[in-house]
Coordinates of C-alpha atoms in Angstrom, one line a residue:
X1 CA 15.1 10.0 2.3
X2 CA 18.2 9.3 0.6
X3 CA 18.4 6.2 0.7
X4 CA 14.9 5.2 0.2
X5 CA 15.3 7.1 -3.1
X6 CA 18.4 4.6 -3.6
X7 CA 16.4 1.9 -3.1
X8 CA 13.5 2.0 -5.7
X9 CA 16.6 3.8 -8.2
X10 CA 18.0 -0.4 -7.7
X11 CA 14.5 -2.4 -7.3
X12 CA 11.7 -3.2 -9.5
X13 CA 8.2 -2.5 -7.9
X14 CA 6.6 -3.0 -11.1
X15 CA 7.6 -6.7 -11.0
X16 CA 7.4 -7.4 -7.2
X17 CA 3.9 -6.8 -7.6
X18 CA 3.8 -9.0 -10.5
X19 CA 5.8 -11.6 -8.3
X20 CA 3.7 -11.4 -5.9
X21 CA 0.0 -10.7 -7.7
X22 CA -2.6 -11.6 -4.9
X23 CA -1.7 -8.6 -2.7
X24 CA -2.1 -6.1 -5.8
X25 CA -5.1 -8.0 -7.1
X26 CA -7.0 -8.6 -3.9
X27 CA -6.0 -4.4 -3.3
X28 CA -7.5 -3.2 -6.4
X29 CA -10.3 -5.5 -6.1
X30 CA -11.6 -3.4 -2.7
X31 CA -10.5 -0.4 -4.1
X32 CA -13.0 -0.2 -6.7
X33 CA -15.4 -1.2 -5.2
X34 CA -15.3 2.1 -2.9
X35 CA -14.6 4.1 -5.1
X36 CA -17.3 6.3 -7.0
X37 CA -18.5 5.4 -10.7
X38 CA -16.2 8.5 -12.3
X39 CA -13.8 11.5 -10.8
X40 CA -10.1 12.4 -9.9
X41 CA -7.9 10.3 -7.8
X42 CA -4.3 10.7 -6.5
X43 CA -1.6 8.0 -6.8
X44 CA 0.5 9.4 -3.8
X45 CA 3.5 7.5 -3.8
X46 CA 3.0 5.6 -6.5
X47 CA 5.8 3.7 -7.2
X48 CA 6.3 3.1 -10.6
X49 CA 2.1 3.4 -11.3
X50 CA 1.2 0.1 -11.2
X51 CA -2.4 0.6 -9.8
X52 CA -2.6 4.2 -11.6
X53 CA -2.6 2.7 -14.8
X54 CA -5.0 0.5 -13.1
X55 CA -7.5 3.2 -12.4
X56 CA -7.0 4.9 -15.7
X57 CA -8.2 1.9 -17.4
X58 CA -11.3 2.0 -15.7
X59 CA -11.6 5.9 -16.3
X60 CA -10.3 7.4 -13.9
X61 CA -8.6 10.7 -14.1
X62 CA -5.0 10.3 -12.2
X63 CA -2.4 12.4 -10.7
X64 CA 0.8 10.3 -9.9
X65 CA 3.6 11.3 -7.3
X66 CA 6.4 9.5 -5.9
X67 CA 9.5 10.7 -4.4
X68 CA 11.8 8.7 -6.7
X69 CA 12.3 11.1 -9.7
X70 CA 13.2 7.6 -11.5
X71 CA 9.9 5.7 -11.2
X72 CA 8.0 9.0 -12.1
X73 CA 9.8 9.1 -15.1
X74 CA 8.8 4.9 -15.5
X75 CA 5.0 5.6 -14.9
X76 CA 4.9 8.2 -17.5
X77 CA 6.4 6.1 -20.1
X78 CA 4.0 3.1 -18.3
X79 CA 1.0 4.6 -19.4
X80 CA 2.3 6.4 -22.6
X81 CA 3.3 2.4 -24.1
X82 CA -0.5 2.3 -22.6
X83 CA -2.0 4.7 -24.1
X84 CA -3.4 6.0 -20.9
X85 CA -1.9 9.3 -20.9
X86 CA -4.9 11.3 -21.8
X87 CA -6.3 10.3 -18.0
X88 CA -3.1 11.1 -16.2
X89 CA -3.2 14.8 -14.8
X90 CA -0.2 15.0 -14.3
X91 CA 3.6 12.8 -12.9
X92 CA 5.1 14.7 -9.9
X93 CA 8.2 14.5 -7.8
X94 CA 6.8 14.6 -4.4
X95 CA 7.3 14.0 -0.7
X96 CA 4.1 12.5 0.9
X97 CA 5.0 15.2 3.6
X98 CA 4.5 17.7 1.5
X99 CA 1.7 17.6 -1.0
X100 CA 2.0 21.9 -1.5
X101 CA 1.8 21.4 -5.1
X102 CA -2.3 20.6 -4.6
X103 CA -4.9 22.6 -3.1
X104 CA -7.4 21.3 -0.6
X105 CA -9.7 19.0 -1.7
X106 CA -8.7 18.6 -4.6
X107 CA -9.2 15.1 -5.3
X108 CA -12.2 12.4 -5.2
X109 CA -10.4 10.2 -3.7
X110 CA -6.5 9.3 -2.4
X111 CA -4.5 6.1 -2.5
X112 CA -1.3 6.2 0.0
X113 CA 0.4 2.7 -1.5
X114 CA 3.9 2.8 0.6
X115 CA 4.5 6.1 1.8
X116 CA 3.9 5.1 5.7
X117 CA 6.1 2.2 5.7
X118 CA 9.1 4.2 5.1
X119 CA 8.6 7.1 7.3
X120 CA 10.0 6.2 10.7
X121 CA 9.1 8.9 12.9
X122 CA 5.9 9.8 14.3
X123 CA 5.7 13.5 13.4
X124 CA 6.5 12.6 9.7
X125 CA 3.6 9.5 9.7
X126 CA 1.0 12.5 10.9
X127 CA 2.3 15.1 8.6
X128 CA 1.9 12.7 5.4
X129 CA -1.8 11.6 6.6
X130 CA -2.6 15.2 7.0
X131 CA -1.4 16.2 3.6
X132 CA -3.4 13.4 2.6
X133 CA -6.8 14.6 4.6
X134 CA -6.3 18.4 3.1
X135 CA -5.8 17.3 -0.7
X136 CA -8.8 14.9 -0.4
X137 CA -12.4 16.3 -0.3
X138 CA -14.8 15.9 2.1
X139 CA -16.3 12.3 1.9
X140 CA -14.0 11.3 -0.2
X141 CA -12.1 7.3 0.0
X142 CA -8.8 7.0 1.0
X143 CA -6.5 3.8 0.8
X144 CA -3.9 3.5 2.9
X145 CA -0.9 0.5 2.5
X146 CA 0.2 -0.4 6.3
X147 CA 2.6 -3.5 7.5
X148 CA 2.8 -5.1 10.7
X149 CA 4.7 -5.8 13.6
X150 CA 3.8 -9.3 14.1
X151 CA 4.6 -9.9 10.9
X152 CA 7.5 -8.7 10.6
X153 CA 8.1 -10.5 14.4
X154 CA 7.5 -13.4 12.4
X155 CA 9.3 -12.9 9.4
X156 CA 12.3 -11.9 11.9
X157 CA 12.2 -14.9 13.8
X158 CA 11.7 -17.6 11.1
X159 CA 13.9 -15.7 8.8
X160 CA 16.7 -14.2 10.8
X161 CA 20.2 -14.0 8.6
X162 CA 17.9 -12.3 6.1
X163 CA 16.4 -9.6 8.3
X164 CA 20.0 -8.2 10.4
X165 CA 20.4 -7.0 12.5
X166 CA 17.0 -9.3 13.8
X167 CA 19.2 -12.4 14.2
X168 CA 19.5 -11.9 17.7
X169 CA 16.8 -11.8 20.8
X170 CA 18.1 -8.2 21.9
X171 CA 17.2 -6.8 18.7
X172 CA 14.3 -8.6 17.9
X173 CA 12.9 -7.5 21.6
X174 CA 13.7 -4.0 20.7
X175 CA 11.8 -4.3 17.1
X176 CA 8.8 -5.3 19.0
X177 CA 9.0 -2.2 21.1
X178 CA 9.6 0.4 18.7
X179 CA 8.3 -1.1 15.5
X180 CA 11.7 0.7 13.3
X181 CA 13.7 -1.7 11.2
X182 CA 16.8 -0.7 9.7
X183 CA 18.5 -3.6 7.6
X184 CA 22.3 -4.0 8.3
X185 CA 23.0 -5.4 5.1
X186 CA 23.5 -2.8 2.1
X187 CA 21.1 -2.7 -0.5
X188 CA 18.3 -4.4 1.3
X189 CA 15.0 -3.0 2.1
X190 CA 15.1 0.5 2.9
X191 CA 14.4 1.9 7.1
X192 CA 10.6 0.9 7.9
X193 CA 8.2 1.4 10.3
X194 CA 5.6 -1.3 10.9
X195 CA 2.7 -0.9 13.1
X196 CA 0.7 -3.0 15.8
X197 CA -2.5 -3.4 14.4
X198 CA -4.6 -2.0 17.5
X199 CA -3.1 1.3 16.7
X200 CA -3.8 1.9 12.7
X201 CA -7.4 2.8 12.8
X202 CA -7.0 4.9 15.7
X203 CA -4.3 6.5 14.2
X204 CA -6.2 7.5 10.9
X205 CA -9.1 8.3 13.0
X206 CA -7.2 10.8 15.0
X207 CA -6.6 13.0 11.6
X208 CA -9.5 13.5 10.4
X209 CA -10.8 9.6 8.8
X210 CA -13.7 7.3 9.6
X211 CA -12.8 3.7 9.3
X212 CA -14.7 1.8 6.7
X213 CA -12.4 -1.7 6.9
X214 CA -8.8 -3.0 7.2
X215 CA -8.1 -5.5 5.0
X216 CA -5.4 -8.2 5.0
X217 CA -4.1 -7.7 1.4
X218 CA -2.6 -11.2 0.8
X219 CA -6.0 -12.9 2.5
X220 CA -6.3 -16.2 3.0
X221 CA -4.2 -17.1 -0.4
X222 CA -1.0 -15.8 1.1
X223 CA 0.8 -18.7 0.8
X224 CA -0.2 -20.0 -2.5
X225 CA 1.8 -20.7 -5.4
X226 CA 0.9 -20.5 -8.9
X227 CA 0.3 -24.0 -8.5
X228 CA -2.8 -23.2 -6.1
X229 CA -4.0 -21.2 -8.7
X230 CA -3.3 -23.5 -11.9
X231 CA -5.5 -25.7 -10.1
X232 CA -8.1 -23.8 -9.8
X233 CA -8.3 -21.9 -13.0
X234 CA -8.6 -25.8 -14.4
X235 CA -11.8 -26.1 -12.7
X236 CA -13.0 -23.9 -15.3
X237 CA -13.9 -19.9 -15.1
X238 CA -16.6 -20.3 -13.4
X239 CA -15.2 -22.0 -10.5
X240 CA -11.8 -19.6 -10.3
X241 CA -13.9 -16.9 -10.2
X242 CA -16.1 -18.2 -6.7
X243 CA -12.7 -18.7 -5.5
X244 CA -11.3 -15.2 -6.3
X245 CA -14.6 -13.9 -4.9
X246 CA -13.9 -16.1 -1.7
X247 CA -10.7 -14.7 -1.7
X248 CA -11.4 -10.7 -1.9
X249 CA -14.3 -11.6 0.8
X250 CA -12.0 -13.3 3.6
X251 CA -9.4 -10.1 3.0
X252 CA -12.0 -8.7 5.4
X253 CA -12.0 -11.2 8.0
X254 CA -10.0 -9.7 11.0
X255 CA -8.1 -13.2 12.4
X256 CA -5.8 -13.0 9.1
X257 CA -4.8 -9.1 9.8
X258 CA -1.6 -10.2 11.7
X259 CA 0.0 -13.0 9.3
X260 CA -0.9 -10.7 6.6
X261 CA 2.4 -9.0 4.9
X262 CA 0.6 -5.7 3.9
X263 CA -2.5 -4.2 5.1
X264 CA -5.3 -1.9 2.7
X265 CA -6.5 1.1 5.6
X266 CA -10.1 2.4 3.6
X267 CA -11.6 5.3 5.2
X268 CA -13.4 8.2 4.7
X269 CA -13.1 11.9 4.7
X270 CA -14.9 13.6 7.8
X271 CA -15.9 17.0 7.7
X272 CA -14.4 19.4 10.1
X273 CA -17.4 18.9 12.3
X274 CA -17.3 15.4 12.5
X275 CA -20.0 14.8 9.9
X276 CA -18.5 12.6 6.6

């Protein structure tokens, strides 16, 4: 995990998220929508907090981790400069495999932001959803960040002297078959796992989750610019918003899944016995 740790020390996930806003605002959008009016939620892998601070603004109480001591140490100063720290519990170093510092169900509801893309074997993937089933109470929401192997097929293809070692058939064939990535070019995105999309919600559903929805986090606004949306906030406020609210609706609309760079995973808590 080295090197993933090197990564975020170098990048700035605060402003990727800014560069790219649809995928963070069409996220947040669904997210509270599920969640309940009021309670506790945890940030696992948080990054440097940008939907925490989010949530505290709407009231929630928030527990951040991340396994990068240095973005812990960003979102705490991120919602100090916000005076949001009264609804933070708390800004942890933490592995998503190992969530020891929590007792079960300790939380309302969980968000899983990033943690899965980085985690390239399969025993890790189920050890970080089941920390994330035990800490989370029965019924409670979880969301869930996944990407995609035909995207990334894509991405490879169209793209492919900026995603090496994909700029050749061999490797591309083998990316397709075992979904790991490893960029040959130093400093570049971390090791990654992406998934095919027919096996993410039996994947949650196999530890312990009941699929709500997938969502396609860019929707159908992908590829705008911010001269798509210049346009149509001059239409007036009224008119930006319908189109906002077309937006988040088509994130659930299952023929943009695949082209979709990141995918939000909601689903809920069972109990033991199968009952949510």
């Amino acid at each position: 995990m080295n090197k993933v740790i090197d990564y975020y020390n170098a990048f700035d996930e605060w402003g990727r998220l800014d560069r790219e806003p649809i995928e963070f605002v069409v996220n947040l959008h669904h997210i509270l929508s599920m969640l309940p009016e009021k309670g506790h939620v945890l940030d696992n892998g948080a990054g440097p907090g940008k939907y925490s601070m989010e949530l505290a603004k709407n009231g929630y109480d928030v527990t951040l981790t991340d396994l990068t001591p240095r973005l812990v140490e960003i979102a705490a100063a991120k919602a100090e400069e916000l005076r949001l720290t009264d609804q933070f519990k708390g800004f942890h170093r933490a592995n998503a495999n190992n969530l020891s510092l929590f007792q079960d169900g300790l939380f309302d509801a969980a968000l899983m932001m990033g943690p899965l893309y980085h985690l390239q074997t399969e025993q890790d993937r189920s050890t970080a959803v089941r920390e994330l089933y035990r800490v989370t109470q029965a019924g409670g929401y979880v969301f869930v960040a996944f990407m995609t192997r035909i995207r990334h097929l894509m991405t490879s293809l169209s793209s492919p002297e900026h995603w090496k070692p994909n700029d050749n058939i061999s490797n591309i064939k083998e990316f397709v078959r075992t979904g790991i990535f490893n960029h040959s070019d130093e400093g570049r995105f971390t090791g990654a796992y992406y998934y095919n999309l027919e096996d993410i919600k039996p994947f949650m559903e196999s530890h312990g989750f009941e699929t709500i929805k997938l969502i396609g986090s860019s929707s159908i606004a992908g590829s705008f610019k911010a001269e798509q949306f210049d346009y149509w906030r001059s239409r007036g406020a009224e008119e930006f918003q319908e189109v906002m609210n077309l937006i988040y609706q088509e994130a659930e609309n299952p023929s943009i899944l695949g082209v979709s760079s990141h995918l939000l995973y909601i689903g809920q808590k069972r109990q033991a016995n199968g009952s949510t």
